[in-house]
mmCIF file of C-alpha atoms in Angstrom:
data_model
loop_
_atom_site.group_PDB
_atom_site.id
_atom_site.type_symbol
_atom_site.label_atom_id
_atom_site.label_comp_id
_atom_site.label_asym_id
_atom_site.label_seq_id
_atom_site.Cartn_x
_atom_site.Cartn_y
_atom_site.Cartn_z
ATOM 1 C CA UNK E 1 -128.821 -55.999 -74.790
ATOM 2 C CA UNK E 2 -128.525 -53.676 -78.071
ATOM 3 C CA UNK E 3 -125.178 -52.268 -79.170
ATOM 4 C CA UNK E 4 -126.650 -49.247 -80.645
ATOM 5 C CA UNK E 5 -128.241 -48.200 -83.832
ATOM 6 C CA UNK E 6 -131.965 -47.522 -84.583
ATOM 7 C CA UNK E 7 -134.843 -48.539 -82.332
ATOM 8 C CA UNK E 8 -135.914 -51.900 -82.645
ATOM 9 C CA UNK E 9 -139.073 -53.098 -84.613
ATOM 10 C CA UNK E 10 -141.160 -52.984 -81.314
ATOM 11 C CA UNK E 11 -140.334 -49.373 -80.862
ATOM 12 C CA UNK E 12 -137.785 -50.050 -78.036
ATOM 13 C CA UNK E 13 -134.775 -47.669 -78.112
ATOM 14 C CA UNK E 14 -131.306 -49.387 -77.598
ATOM 15 C CA UNK E 15 -129.794 -49.779 -74.285
ATOM 16 C CA UNK E 16 -126.876 -47.531 -73.365
ATOM 17 C CA UNK E 17 -124.159 -49.497 -71.567
ATOM 18 C CA UNK E 18 -121.520 -46.895 -71.914
ATOM 19 C CA UNK E 19 -123.815 -44.621 -70.067
ATOM 20 C CA UNK E 20 -124.334 -47.255 -67.392
ATOM 21 C CA UNK E 21 -120.569 -47.528 -66.996
ATOM 22 C CA UNK E 22 -120.189 -43.813 -66.710
ATOM 23 C CA UNK E 23 -122.408 -43.876 -63.722
ATOM 24 C CA UNK E 24 -119.665 -45.041 -61.151
ATOM 25 C CA UNK E 25 -117.788 -41.795 -61.810
ATOM 26 C CA UNK E 26 -120.606 -39.825 -60.189
ATOM 27 C CA UNK E 27 -120.833 -42.146 -57.331
ATOM 28 C CA UNK E 28 -117.034 -41.964 -56.917
ATOM 29 C CA UNK E 29 -117.179 -38.149 -56.677
ATOM 30 C CA UNK E 30 -119.343 -38.569 -53.801
ATOM 31 C CA UNK E 31 -116.981 -41.035 -52.109
ATOM 32 C CA UNK E 32 -113.920 -38.799 -52.599
ATOM 33 C CA UNK E 33 -115.942 -35.934 -50.889
ATOM 34 C CA UNK E 34 -116.878 -38.292 -48.103
ATOM 35 C CA UNK E 35 -113.793 -40.154 -47.527
ATOM 36 C CA UNK E 36 -111.377 -37.047 -47.620
ATOM 37 C CA UNK E 37 -113.233 -34.621 -45.456
ATOM 38 C CA UNK E 38 -111.148 -32.887 -42.710
ATOM 39 C CA UNK E 39 -113.898 -33.983 -40.035
ATOM 40 C CA UNK E 40 -116.031 -37.164 -39.533
ATOM 41 C CA UNK E 41 -119.692 -36.233 -39.438
ATOM 42 C CA UNK E 42 -120.113 -38.870 -36.645
ATOM 43 C CA UNK E 43 -117.247 -37.573 -34.648
ATOM 44 C CA UNK E 44 -116.213 -33.923 -35.876
ATOM 45 C CA UNK E 45 -113.030 -34.057 -33.528
ATOM 46 C CA UNK E 46 -111.734 -36.883 -35.746
ATOM 47 C CA UNK E 47 -110.624 -36.242 -39.587
ATOM 48 C CA UNK E 48 -112.462 -38.179 -41.990
ATOM 49 C CA UNK E 49 -109.369 -38.184 -44.108
ATOM 50 C CA UNK E 50 -106.400 -40.681 -43.050
ATOM 51 C CA UNK E 51 -103.730 -38.146 -44.522
ATOM 52 C CA UNK E 52 -101.452 -37.108 -41.821
ATOM 53 C CA UNK E 53 -99.681 -34.299 -43.486
ATOM 54 C CA UNK E 54 -102.094 -31.367 -42.526
ATOM 55 C CA UNK E 55 -101.313 -29.228 -45.344
ATOM 56 C CA UNK E 56 -101.637 -32.047 -47.902
ATOM 57 C CA UNK E 57 -105.046 -33.165 -46.336
ATOM 58 C CA UNK E 58 -106.351 -29.484 -46.419
ATOM 59 C CA UNK E 59 -105.332 -29.180 -50.106
ATOM 60 C CA UNK E 60 -106.884 -32.375 -51.131
ATOM 61 C CA UNK E 61 -110.028 -31.917 -49.221
ATOM 62 C CA UNK E 62 -110.426 -28.521 -50.763
ATOM 63 C CA UNK E 63 -109.934 -29.815 -54.182
ATOM 64 C CA UNK E 64 -112.336 -32.891 -54.045
ATOM 65 C CA UNK E 65 -115.167 -31.348 -51.853
ATOM 66 C CA UNK E 66 -116.961 -30.212 -55.120
ATOM 67 C CA UNK E 67 -116.706 -33.712 -56.680
ATOM 68 C CA UNK E 68 -119.606 -34.768 -54.297
ATOM 69 C CA UNK E 69 -121.682 -31.830 -55.526
ATOM 70 C CA UNK E 70 -120.864 -32.415 -59.120
ATOM 71 C CA UNK E 71 -121.835 -36.158 -58.629
ATOM 72 C CA UNK E 72 -125.172 -35.050 -57.363
ATOM 73 C CA UNK E 73 -125.905 -32.774 -60.442
ATOM 74 C CA UNK E 74 -124.632 -35.533 -62.690
ATOM 75 C CA UNK E 75 -127.181 -38.240 -61.451
ATOM 76 C CA UNK E 76 -130.037 -35.829 -61.417
ATOM 77 C CA UNK E 77 -129.428 -34.964 -65.005
ATOM 78 C CA UNK E 78 -128.797 -38.579 -65.700
ATOM 79 C CA UNK E 79 -132.115 -39.540 -64.056
ATOM 80 C CA UNK E 80 -134.220 -37.276 -66.399
ATOM 81 C CA UNK E 81 -132.259 -38.435 -69.474
ATOM 82 C CA UNK E 82 -132.670 -42.353 -68.603
ATOM 83 C CA UNK E 83 -136.211 -42.274 -67.730
ATOM 84 C CA UNK E 84 -137.049 -40.198 -70.796
ATOM 85 C CA UNK E 85 -135.188 -42.495 -72.819
ATOM 86 C CA UNK E 86 -136.861 -45.489 -71.398
ATOM 87 C CA UNK E 87 -140.391 -44.026 -71.298
ATOM 88 C CA UNK E 88 -143.277 -45.595 -73.266
ATOM 89 C CA UNK E 89 -146.450 -43.877 -74.160
ATOM 90 C CA UNK E 90 -148.621 -46.752 -73.138
ATOM 91 C CA UNK E 91 -147.208 -46.872 -69.617
ATOM 92 C CA UNK E 92 -149.470 -45.777 -66.911
ATOM 93 C CA UNK E 93 -148.342 -43.201 -64.323
ATOM 94 C CA UNK E 94 -149.271 -45.732 -61.496
ATOM 95 C CA UNK E 95 -147.212 -48.441 -63.072
ATOM 96 C CA UNK E 96 -144.189 -46.177 -63.478
ATOM 97 C CA UNK E 97 -144.200 -44.929 -59.968
ATOM 98 C CA UNK E 98 -144.549 -48.305 -58.545
ATOM 99 C CA UNK E 99 -141.603 -49.494 -60.529
ATOM 100 C CA UNK E 100 -139.563 -46.497 -59.224
ATOM 101 C CA UNK E 101 -140.634 -46.898 -55.630
ATOM 102 C CA UNK E 102 -139.622 -50.641 -55.914
ATOM 103 C CA UNK E 103 -136.363 -49.525 -57.283
ATOM 104 C CA UNK E 104 -135.249 -47.047 -54.546
ATOM 105 C CA UNK E 105 -137.230 -48.053 -51.148
ATOM 106 C CA UNK E 106 -135.908 -51.446 -50.315
ATOM 107 C CA UNK E 107 -132.255 -50.120 -50.547
ATOM 108 C CA UNK E 108 -133.221 -46.882 -48.609
ATOM 109 C CA UNK E 109 -135.152 -48.886 -45.787
ATOM 110 C CA UNK E 110 -132.205 -51.523 -45.582
ATOM 111 C CA UNK E 111 -129.655 -48.811 -45.054
ATOM 112 C CA UNK E 112 -131.936 -46.622 -42.819
ATOM 113 C CA UNK E 113 -132.326 -49.860 -40.549
ATOM 114 C CA UNK E 114 -128.529 -50.311 -40.353
ATOM 115 C CA UNK E 115 -127.654 -46.705 -39.628
ATOM 116 C CA UNK E 116 -130.389 -46.631 -36.781
ATOM 117 C CA UNK E 117 -128.643 -49.699 -35.366
ATOM 118 C CA UNK E 118 -125.157 -48.648 -35.865
ATOM 119 C CA UNK E 119 -125.215 -45.031 -35.223
ATOM 120 C CA UNK E 120 -126.672 -43.841 -31.738
ATOM 121 C CA UNK E 121 -127.319 -40.223 -32.740
ATOM 122 C CA UNK E 122 -129.442 -41.579 -35.897
ATOM 123 C CA UNK E 123 -132.046 -43.103 -33.389
ATOM 124 C CA UNK E 124 -132.655 -40.015 -31.253
ATOM 125 C CA UNK E 125 -136.267 -38.942 -31.285
ATOM 126 C CA UNK E 126 -139.161 -40.108 -33.349
ATOM 127 C CA UNK E 127 -139.710 -37.196 -35.784
ATOM 128 C CA UNK E 128 -136.496 -36.984 -37.575
ATOM 129 C CA UNK E 129 -136.097 -40.736 -38.313
ATOM 130 C CA UNK E 130 -139.514 -40.864 -39.229
ATOM 131 C CA UNK E 131 -139.413 -38.201 -41.746
ATOM 132 C CA UNK E 132 -136.131 -39.628 -43.115
ATOM 133 C CA UNK E 133 -137.602 -42.928 -43.576
ATOM 134 C CA UNK E 134 -140.679 -41.301 -45.576
ATOM 135 C CA UNK E 135 -137.965 -39.266 -47.770
ATOM 136 C CA UNK E 136 -139.382 -36.025 -46.573
ATOM 137 C CA UNK E 137 -136.167 -34.696 -44.833
ATOM 138 C CA UNK E 138 -134.729 -32.747 -47.654
ATOM 139 C CA UNK E 139 -137.782 -30.343 -47.353
ATOM 140 C CA UNK E 140 -136.747 -29.170 -43.804
ATOM 141 C CA UNK E 141 -133.977 -26.609 -43.652
ATOM 142 C CA UNK E 142 -132.242 -27.955 -40.478
ATOM 143 C CA UNK E 143 -129.085 -29.933 -41.146
ATOM 144 C CA UNK E 144 -130.137 -32.073 -38.194
ATOM 145 C CA UNK E 145 -132.972 -33.245 -40.282
ATOM 146 C CA UNK E 146 -131.771 -33.118 -43.923
ATOM 147 C CA UNK E 147 -128.652 -34.970 -43.405
ATOM 148 C CA UNK E 148 -130.211 -37.341 -40.651
ATOM 149 C CA UNK E 149 -129.937 -41.090 -40.053
ATOM 150 C CA UNK E 150 -128.380 -42.295 -43.647
ATOM 151 C CA UNK E 151 -127.059 -38.784 -44.752
ATOM 152 C CA UNK E 152 -126.877 -39.655 -48.385
ATOM 153 C CA UNK E 153 -130.502 -40.497 -48.478
ATOM 154 C CA UNK E 154 -131.408 -36.805 -48.719
ATOM 155 C CA UNK E 155 -131.124 -37.202 -52.560
ATOM 156 C CA UNK E 156 -133.710 -39.844 -52.755
ATOM 157 C CA UNK E 157 -136.290 -37.382 -51.483
ATOM 158 C CA UNK E 158 -135.397 -35.290 -54.534
ATOM 159 C CA UNK E 159 -135.726 -38.235 -56.934
ATOM 160 C CA UNK E 160 -139.012 -39.142 -55.402
ATOM 161 C CA UNK E 161 -140.276 -35.824 -56.466
ATOM 162 C CA UNK E 162 -138.907 -36.183 -59.843
ATOM 163 C CA UNK E 163 -140.757 -39.569 -60.229
ATOM 164 C CA UNK E 164 -144.116 -38.332 -59.010
ATOM 165 C CA UNK E 165 -143.941 -35.469 -61.611
ATOM 166 C CA UNK E 166 -142.340 -37.467 -64.388
ATOM 167 C CA UNK E 167 -145.571 -38.910 -65.907
ATOM 168 C CA UNK E 168 -147.108 -35.562 -66.312
ATOM 169 C CA UNK E 169 -143.921 -33.898 -67.568
ATOM 170 C CA UNK E 170 -143.163 -36.526 -70.214
ATOM 171 C CA UNK E 171 -146.424 -35.904 -72.060
ATOM 172 C CA UNK E 172 -145.582 -32.134 -73.112
ATOM 173 C CA UNK E 173 -141.768 -32.949 -73.399
ATOM 174 C CA UNK E 174 -142.677 -35.598 -75.979
ATOM 175 C CA UNK E 175 -144.914 -33.026 -77.844
ATOM 176 C CA UNK E 176 -141.899 -30.634 -78.182
ATOM 177 C CA UNK E 177 -140.638 -30.073 -81.579
ATOM 178 C CA UNK E 178 -137.088 -30.827 -82.080
ATOM 179 C CA UNK E 179 -135.967 -27.173 -83.107
ATOM 180 C CA UNK E 180 -137.361 -25.970 -79.596
ATOM 181 C CA UNK E 181 -135.520 -28.737 -77.625
ATOM 182 C CA UNK E 182 -132.158 -26.436 -77.491
ATOM 183 C CA UNK E 183 -134.331 -23.597 -76.396
ATOM 184 C CA UNK E 184 -135.927 -25.438 -73.594
ATOM 185 C CA UNK E 185 -132.437 -26.715 -72.638
ATOM 186 C CA UNK E 186 -130.985 -23.065 -72.471
ATOM 187 C CA UNK E 187 -134.260 -21.762 -70.415
ATOM 188 C CA UNK E 188 -133.496 -24.590 -67.921
ATOM 189 C CA UNK E 189 -129.831 -23.686 -67.530
ATOM 190 C CA UNK E 190 -131.233 -20.045 -67.154
ATOM 191 C CA UNK E 191 -133.494 -21.140 -64.383
ATOM 192 C CA UNK E 192 -130.583 -22.663 -62.485
ATOM 193 C CA UNK E 193 -128.829 -19.390 -62.699
ATOM 194 C CA UNK E 194 -131.717 -17.654 -61.500
ATOM 195 C CA UNK E 195 -131.985 -19.914 -58.548
ATOM 196 C CA UNK E 196 -128.278 -19.265 -57.740
ATOM 197 C CA UNK E 197 -128.968 -15.498 -57.773
ATOM 198 C CA UNK E 198 -132.038 -15.821 -55.436
ATOM 199 C CA UNK E 199 -129.994 -17.957 -53.175
ATOM 200 C CA UNK E 200 -127.146 -15.411 -53.047
ATOM 201 C CA UNK E 201 -129.347 -12.327 -52.836
ATOM 202 C CA UNK E 202 -132.193 -13.386 -50.400
ATOM 203 C CA UNK E 203 -131.000 -16.473 -48.554
ATOM 204 C CA UNK E 204 -128.927 -15.980 -45.195
ATOM 205 C CA UNK E 205 -125.201 -16.707 -45.705
ATOM 206 C CA UNK E 206 -124.878 -17.724 -42.096
ATOM 207 C CA UNK E 207 -124.354 -19.922 -40.046
ATOM 208 C CA UNK E 208 -121.591 -21.717 -41.870
ATOM 209 C CA UNK E 209 -121.471 -25.390 -42.063
ATOM 210 C CA UNK E 210 -119.010 -27.128 -39.869
ATOM 211 C CA UNK E 211 -118.075 -29.707 -42.467
ATOM 212 C CA UNK E 212 -118.186 -27.950 -45.843
ATOM 213 C CA UNK E 213 -117.192 -24.364 -47.073
ATOM 214 C CA UNK E 214 -120.911 -23.071 -47.446
ATOM 215 C CA UNK E 215 -123.704 -21.498 -45.353
ATOM 216 C CA UNK E 216 -126.255 -23.980 -44.150
ATOM 217 C CA UNK E 217 -129.544 -21.909 -45.332
ATOM 218 C CA UNK E 218 -127.820 -21.646 -48.885
ATOM 219 C CA UNK E 219 -126.684 -25.172 -48.682
ATOM 220 C CA UNK E 220 -130.344 -26.389 -48.076
ATOM 221 C CA UNK E 221 -132.079 -23.913 -50.661
ATOM 222 C CA UNK E 222 -129.680 -24.393 -53.575
ATOM 223 C CA UNK E 223 -128.569 -27.905 -52.888
ATOM 224 C CA UNK E 224 -130.785 -29.984 -50.616
ATOM 225 C CA UNK E 225 -134.398 -28.545 -51.509
ATOM 226 C CA UNK E 226 -135.890 -30.873 -54.007
ATOM 227 C CA UNK E 227 -137.871 -28.379 -55.847
ATOM 228 C CA UNK E 228 -135.027 -26.073 -57.475
ATOM 229 C CA UNK E 229 -133.419 -29.610 -58.479
ATOM 230 C CA UNK E 230 -136.090 -30.085 -60.946
ATOM 231 C CA UNK E 231 -134.506 -28.169 -63.385
ATOM 232 C CA UNK E 232 -131.495 -30.545 -63.755
ATOM 233 C CA UNK E 233 -133.909 -33.375 -64.061
ATOM 234 C CA UNK E 234 -135.840 -31.529 -66.735
ATOM 235 C CA UNK E 235 -132.403 -30.847 -68.470
ATOM 236 C CA UNK E 236 -131.807 -34.540 -68.541
ATOM 237 C CA UNK E 237 -135.109 -35.048 -70.311
ATOM 238 C CA UNK E 238 -134.304 -32.558 -73.130
ATOM 239 C CA UNK E 239 -131.127 -34.188 -73.667
ATOM 240 C CA UNK E 240 -132.798 -37.593 -74.007
ATOM 241 C CA UNK E 241 -134.845 -35.963 -76.582
ATOM 242 C CA UNK E 242 -132.147 -34.461 -78.563
ATOM 243 C CA UNK E 243 -130.139 -37.696 -78.719
ATOM 244 C CA UNK E 244 -133.223 -39.525 -79.759
ATOM 245 C CA UNK E 245 -133.761 -37.129 -82.476
ATOM 246 C CA UNK E 246 -130.427 -37.494 -83.789
ATOM 247 C CA UNK E 247 -129.918 -33.769 -83.122
ATOM 248 C CA UNK E 248 -126.685 -33.971 -80.806
ATOM 249 C CA UNK E 249 -123.515 -32.843 -82.634
ATOM 250 C CA UNK E 250 -121.809 -35.713 -84.225
ATOM 251 C CA UNK E 251 -118.463 -34.017 -84.050
ATOM 252 C CA UNK E 252 -118.354 -34.327 -80.238
ATOM 253 C CA UNK E 253 -116.349 -37.366 -79.131
ATOM 254 C CA UNK E 254 -116.218 -38.754 -75.488
ATOM 255 C CA UNK E 255 -112.667 -37.540 -74.931
ATOM 256 C CA UNK E 256 -113.990 -33.973 -75.928
ATOM 257 C CA UNK E 257 -116.686 -34.131 -73.370
ATOM 258 C CA UNK E 258 -114.028 -35.380 -71.018
ATOM 259 C CA UNK E 259 -111.822 -32.534 -71.573
ATOM 260 C CA UNK E 260 -114.959 -30.243 -71.202
ATOM 261 C CA UNK E 261 -115.631 -31.736 -67.832
ATOM 262 C CA UNK E 262 -112.207 -31.588 -66.373
ATOM 263 C CA UNK E 263 -112.096 -27.878 -67.349
ATOM 264 C CA UNK E 264 -115.250 -27.182 -65.880
ATOM 265 C CA UNK E 265 -114.374 -28.962 -62.537
ATOM 266 C CA UNK E 266 -111.195 -26.787 -62.412
ATOM 267 C CA UNK E 267 -113.177 -23.705 -62.809
ATOM 268 C CA UNK E 268 -115.629 -24.872 -60.243
ATOM 269 C CA UNK E 269 -113.155 -24.945 -57.543
ATOM 270 C CA UNK E 270 -112.721 -21.054 -58.123
ATOM 271 C CA UNK E 271 -116.398 -20.110 -58.141
ATOM 272 C CA UNK E 272 -117.855 -18.756 -54.843
ATOM 273 C CA UNK E 273 -120.717 -20.533 -53.095
ATOM 274 C CA UNK E 274 -123.633 -20.662 -53.652
ATOM 275 C CA UNK E 275 -122.986 -20.207 -57.382
ATOM 276 C CA UNK E 276 -120.788 -23.363 -57.584
ATOM 277 C CA UNK E 277 -123.694 -25.662 -56.778
ATOM 278 C CA UNK E 278 -124.919 -26.364 -60.342
ATOM 279 C CA UNK E 279 -123.834 -23.579 -62.638
ATOM 280 C CA UNK E 280 -120.091 -24.203 -63.413
ATOM 281 C CA UNK E 281 -120.518 -27.788 -64.315
ATOM 282 C CA UNK E 282 -124.084 -28.164 -65.601
ATOM 283 C CA UNK E 283 -123.147 -27.674 -69.118
ATOM 284 C CA UNK E 284 -120.072 -29.913 -68.968
ATOM 285 C CA UNK E 285 -122.291 -32.643 -67.311
ATOM 286 C CA UNK E 286 -124.878 -32.242 -70.092
ATOM 287 C CA UNK E 287 -122.315 -32.525 -72.843
ATOM 288 C CA UNK E 288 -120.736 -35.513 -71.142
ATOM 289 C CA UNK E 289 -124.191 -37.594 -70.678
ATOM 290 C CA UNK E 290 -125.343 -36.823 -74.310
ATOM 291 C CA UNK E 291 -122.083 -37.369 -75.878
ATOM 292 C CA UNK E 292 -121.603 -40.760 -74.343
ATOM 293 C CA UNK E 293 -125.287 -41.777 -75.122
ATOM 294 C CA UNK E 294 -124.636 -40.674 -78.686
ATOM 295 C CA UNK E 295 -121.483 -42.890 -78.812
ATOM 296 C CA UNK E 296 -123.582 -45.796 -77.508
ATOM 297 C CA UNK E 297 -126.136 -45.263 -80.193
ATOM 298 C CA UNK E 298 -123.233 -45.288 -82.863
ATOM 299 C CA UNK E 299 -121.838 -48.491 -81.258
ATOM 300 C CA UNK E 300 -118.542 -46.819 -80.631
ATOM 301 C CA UNK E 301 -116.477 -49.227 -78.704
ATOM 302 C CA UNK E 302 -115.447 -47.456 -75.649
ATOM 303 C CA UNK E 303 -113.852 -48.572 -72.238
ATOM 304 C CA UNK E 304 -117.307 -47.524 -70.495
ATOM 305 C CA UNK E 305 -119.075 -50.452 -72.236
ATOM 306 C CA UNK E 306 -116.565 -53.034 -70.706
ATOM 307 C CA UNK E 307 -118.411 -55.527 -68.537
ATOM 308 C CA UNK E 308 -116.428 -54.361 -65.443
ATOM 309 C CA UNK E 309 -117.511 -50.823 -65.907
ATOM 310 C CA UNK E 310 -121.182 -51.783 -66.652
ATOM 311 C CA UNK E 311 -121.091 -53.805 -63.426
ATOM 312 C CA UNK E 312 -119.662 -50.863 -61.387
ATOM 313 C CA UNK E 313 -122.474 -48.931 -62.934
ATOM 314 C CA UNK E 314 -125.062 -51.104 -61.773
ATOM 315 C CA UNK E 315 -124.057 -51.356 -58.089
ATOM 316 C CA UNK E 316 -123.488 -47.589 -58.151
ATOM 317 C CA UNK E 317 -126.899 -46.897 -56.377
ATOM 318 C CA UNK E 318 -126.058 -49.323 -53.437
ATOM 319 C CA UNK E 319 -122.340 -48.025 -53.486
ATOM 320 C CA UNK E 320 -123.550 -44.434 -53.078
ATOM 321 C CA UNK E 321 -126.317 -45.186 -50.496
ATOM 322 C CA UNK E 322 -124.198 -47.160 -48.107
ATOM 323 C CA UNK E 323 -121.524 -44.572 -47.870
ATOM 324 C CA UNK E 324 -123.036 -42.911 -44.748
ATOM 325 C CA UNK E 325 -122.588 -46.213 -43.043
ATOM 326 C CA UNK E 326 -119.481 -47.733 -44.486
ATOM 327 C CA UNK E 327 -117.277 -44.812 -44.652
ATOM 328 C CA UNK E 328 -118.204 -42.959 -41.543
ATOM 329 C CA UNK E 329 -118.322 -46.117 -39.430
ATOM 330 C CA UNK E 330 -115.344 -47.930 -41.394
ATOM 331 C CA UNK E 331 -113.103 -44.846 -40.821
ATOM 332 C CA UNK E 332 -113.452 -45.310 -36.955
ATOM 333 C CA UNK E 333 -113.047 -49.200 -37.371
ATOM 334 C CA UNK E 334 -110.012 -49.050 -39.715
ATOM 335 C CA UNK E 335 -107.880 -46.341 -37.953
ATOM 336 C CA UNK E 336 -109.695 -45.000 -35.143
ATOM 337 C CA UNK E 337 -108.950 -41.331 -34.671
ATOM 338 C CA UNK E 338 -105.370 -41.646 -36.285
ATOM 339 C CA UNK E 339 -103.742 -40.251 -39.234
ATOM 340 C CA UNK E 340 -101.049 -41.988 -41.220
ATOM 341 C CA UNK E 341 -98.177 -41.150 -43.945
ATOM 342 C CA UNK E 342 -99.574 -40.646 -47.328
ATOM 343 C CA UNK E 343 -98.933 -44.035 -48.718
ATOM 344 C CA UNK E 344 -100.623 -45.660 -45.831
ATOM 345 C CA UNK E 345 -103.520 -43.325 -46.008
ATOM 346 C CA UNK E 346 -104.004 -44.097 -49.686
ATOM 347 C CA UNK E 347 -104.071 -47.820 -49.012
ATOM 348 C CA UNK E 348 -106.665 -47.179 -46.302
ATOM 349 C CA UNK E 349 -108.733 -45.140 -48.475
ATOM 350 C CA UNK E 350 -108.509 -47.914 -51.185
ATOM 351 C CA UNK E 351 -109.742 -50.413 -48.464
ATOM 352 C CA UNK E 352 -112.763 -48.199 -47.764
ATOM 353 C CA UNK E 353 -113.426 -48.011 -51.660
ATOM 354 C CA UNK E 354 -113.194 -51.804 -51.769
ATOM 355 C CA UNK E 355 -115.671 -52.041 -48.656
ATOM 356 C CA UNK E 356 -118.101 -49.676 -50.173
ATOM 357 C CA UNK E 357 -118.149 -51.589 -53.479
ATOM 358 C CA UNK E 358 -118.734 -54.876 -51.575
ATOM 359 C CA UNK E 359 -121.533 -53.391 -49.584
ATOM 360 C CA UNK E 360 -122.960 -51.699 -52.761
ATOM 361 C CA UNK E 361 -122.830 -55.142 -54.524
ATOM 362 C CA UNK E 362 -124.521 -56.887 -51.742
ATOM 363 C CA UNK E 363 -127.232 -54.242 -51.542
ATOM 364 C CA UNK E 364 -127.785 -54.596 -55.378
ATOM 365 C CA UNK E 365 -127.634 -58.387 -55.363
ATOM 366 C CA UNK E 366 -129.495 -59.241 -52.353
ATOM 367 C CA UNK E 367 -132.188 -56.332 -52.232
ATOM 368 C CA UNK E 368 -132.507 -54.177 -55.238
ATOM 369 C CA UNK E 369 -132.416 -57.034 -57.947
ATOM 370 C CA UNK E 370 -134.584 -59.553 -55.999
ATOM 371 C CA UNK E 371 -137.278 -56.709 -55.162
ATOM 372 C CA UNK E 372 -137.437 -55.606 -58.656
ATOM 373 C CA UNK E 373 -137.730 -59.146 -59.965
ATOM 374 C CA UNK E 374 -140.527 -59.870 -57.552
ATOM 375 C CA UNK E 375 -142.425 -56.634 -57.179
ATOM 376 C CA UNK E 376 -141.345 -54.378 -60.373
ATOM 377 C CA UNK E 377 -143.521 -56.053 -62.916
ATOM 378 C CA UNK E 378 -147.259 -55.965 -63.260
ATOM 379 C CA UNK E 379 -149.410 -58.433 -61.321
ATOM 380 C CA UNK E 380 -150.235 -60.438 -64.299
ATOM 381 C CA UNK E 381 -146.608 -60.868 -65.173
ATOM 382 C CA UNK E 382 -145.727 -61.696 -61.701
ATOM 383 C CA UNK E 383 -148.506 -64.161 -61.465
ATOM 384 C CA UNK E 384 -147.449 -65.872 -64.642
ATOM 385 C CA UNK E 385 -143.844 -66.134 -63.446
ATOM 386 C CA UNK E 386 -144.778 -67.430 -60.078
ATOM 387 C CA UNK E 387 -146.841 -70.239 -61.751
ATOM 388 C CA UNK E 388 -143.917 -71.232 -64.052
ATOM 389 C CA UNK E 389 -145.664 -69.851 -67.236
ATOM 390 C CA UNK E 390 -143.892 -67.740 -69.518
ATOM 391 C CA UNK E 391 -144.595 -63.941 -69.463
ATOM 392 C CA UNK E 392 -147.658 -62.863 -71.342
ATOM 393 C CA UNK E 393 -146.276 -61.579 -74.777
ATOM 394 C CA UNK E 394 -149.272 -61.989 -77.126
ATOM 395 C CA UNK E 395 -148.675 -58.390 -78.681
ATOM 396 C CA UNK E 396 -145.890 -56.454 -79.790
ATOM 397 C CA UNK E 397 -146.239 -54.171 -76.809
ATOM 398 C CA UNK E 398 -146.117 -56.848 -74.191
ATOM 399 C CA UNK E 399 -143.131 -58.435 -75.915
ATOM 400 C CA UNK E 400 -141.220 -55.099 -75.925
ATOM 401 C CA UNK E 401 -142.099 -54.515 -72.212
ATOM 402 C CA UNK E 402 -139.622 -56.575 -70.426
ATOM 403 C CA UNK E 403 -136.694 -55.118 -72.518
ATOM 404 C CA UNK E 404 -138.049 -51.536 -71.659
ATOM 405 C CA UNK E 405 -138.379 -52.250 -67.992
ATOM 406 C CA UNK E 406 -135.022 -53.748 -67.666
ATOM 407 C CA UNK E 407 -133.638 -50.345 -69.515
ATOM 408 C CA UNK E 408 -135.602 -48.292 -67.106
ATOM 409 C CA UNK E 409 -134.309 -50.169 -64.078
ATOM 410 C CA UNK E 410 -130.822 -48.874 -64.922
ATOM 411 C CA UNK E 411 -131.724 -45.309 -63.913
ATOM 412 C CA UNK E 412 -129.723 -44.772 -60.653
ATOM 413 C CA UNK E 413 -131.480 -42.165 -58.219
ATOM 414 C CA UNK E 414 -128.360 -40.917 -56.562
ATOM 415 C CA UNK E 415 -125.834 -39.274 -55.621
#
């Protein structure tokens, strides 16, 4: 693993361990939203939060509900950044898409099966579970479909669209002159603003969601529907080019970006829906990701680079994806329909966090990594490994490929 600096002689950019460590915070935002909601999606008469003080529970739920929305935006921008950073001109579209499918589908299928077994409502009918399994559910405006079976998996439907289009987007993005990258970044943020205006002006603002303070049609169009989320992915691509070109402001430090993100989040809580889906936090998210990546390139020794943080980042995909089962089922297993004093509620929430980390690690260790090792490489490399021979590395391009593939595998398609 490179600690930063210029690309290697084989043309492979350094890995970004602090950026990997940062990923757990995006997944944690989704966890806070799910674990502190006022109603359990599986049993709406039961509060998801353990906090017994009604006023405190409502205040906390109101404050953290945007954390999940912000976490989604964070991962969509990060996905565009990491895939662009890891991209190689010689990689064929089919090879790229195969690796991305191997990355996300095994965990998705495993959590889909678990949800179908544990959640009776998930197994109702044939159509909804099928479109969920195929990651087509975010294209349907009904909440009974787009948050069906394992509810967090809707974001994988967005990521699937990103992956299918990426091989065709990266070519023109690579050709952009450095002095035009900032302009395109501004254009993409402007497109997100236009989506919010269209959502507000033309999409119905009723019925309201029973779980979140937003209208269901607007939630689907501005938050769930994959097509508008492409702009966040595209912004991540521009950020990767800016950092790669050395055009990101060197004066910005990680703590500056952290303060900007904190202020942006506070502002987000006062912005009405649907304008709060992406707009208030998109610039702070962009600043945070690019600044952390630039610090990695300089070799700055930050807490995000610590082995434990990098480990948390690597399990964050499984951590995110298992929440629909672990949290919603675990809440009922741990406390039934009861609430508790604030200290006890905090302890139980930490237990849920530990359980989610454990299952996320198991998915990473038992499913994600073995599948990537077995099916993520080309057939020639896989055959050589199965035969006990070293991977073919007769050219500089071949020698660089395993490093690039390992770095590309760190992209997490969540929330």
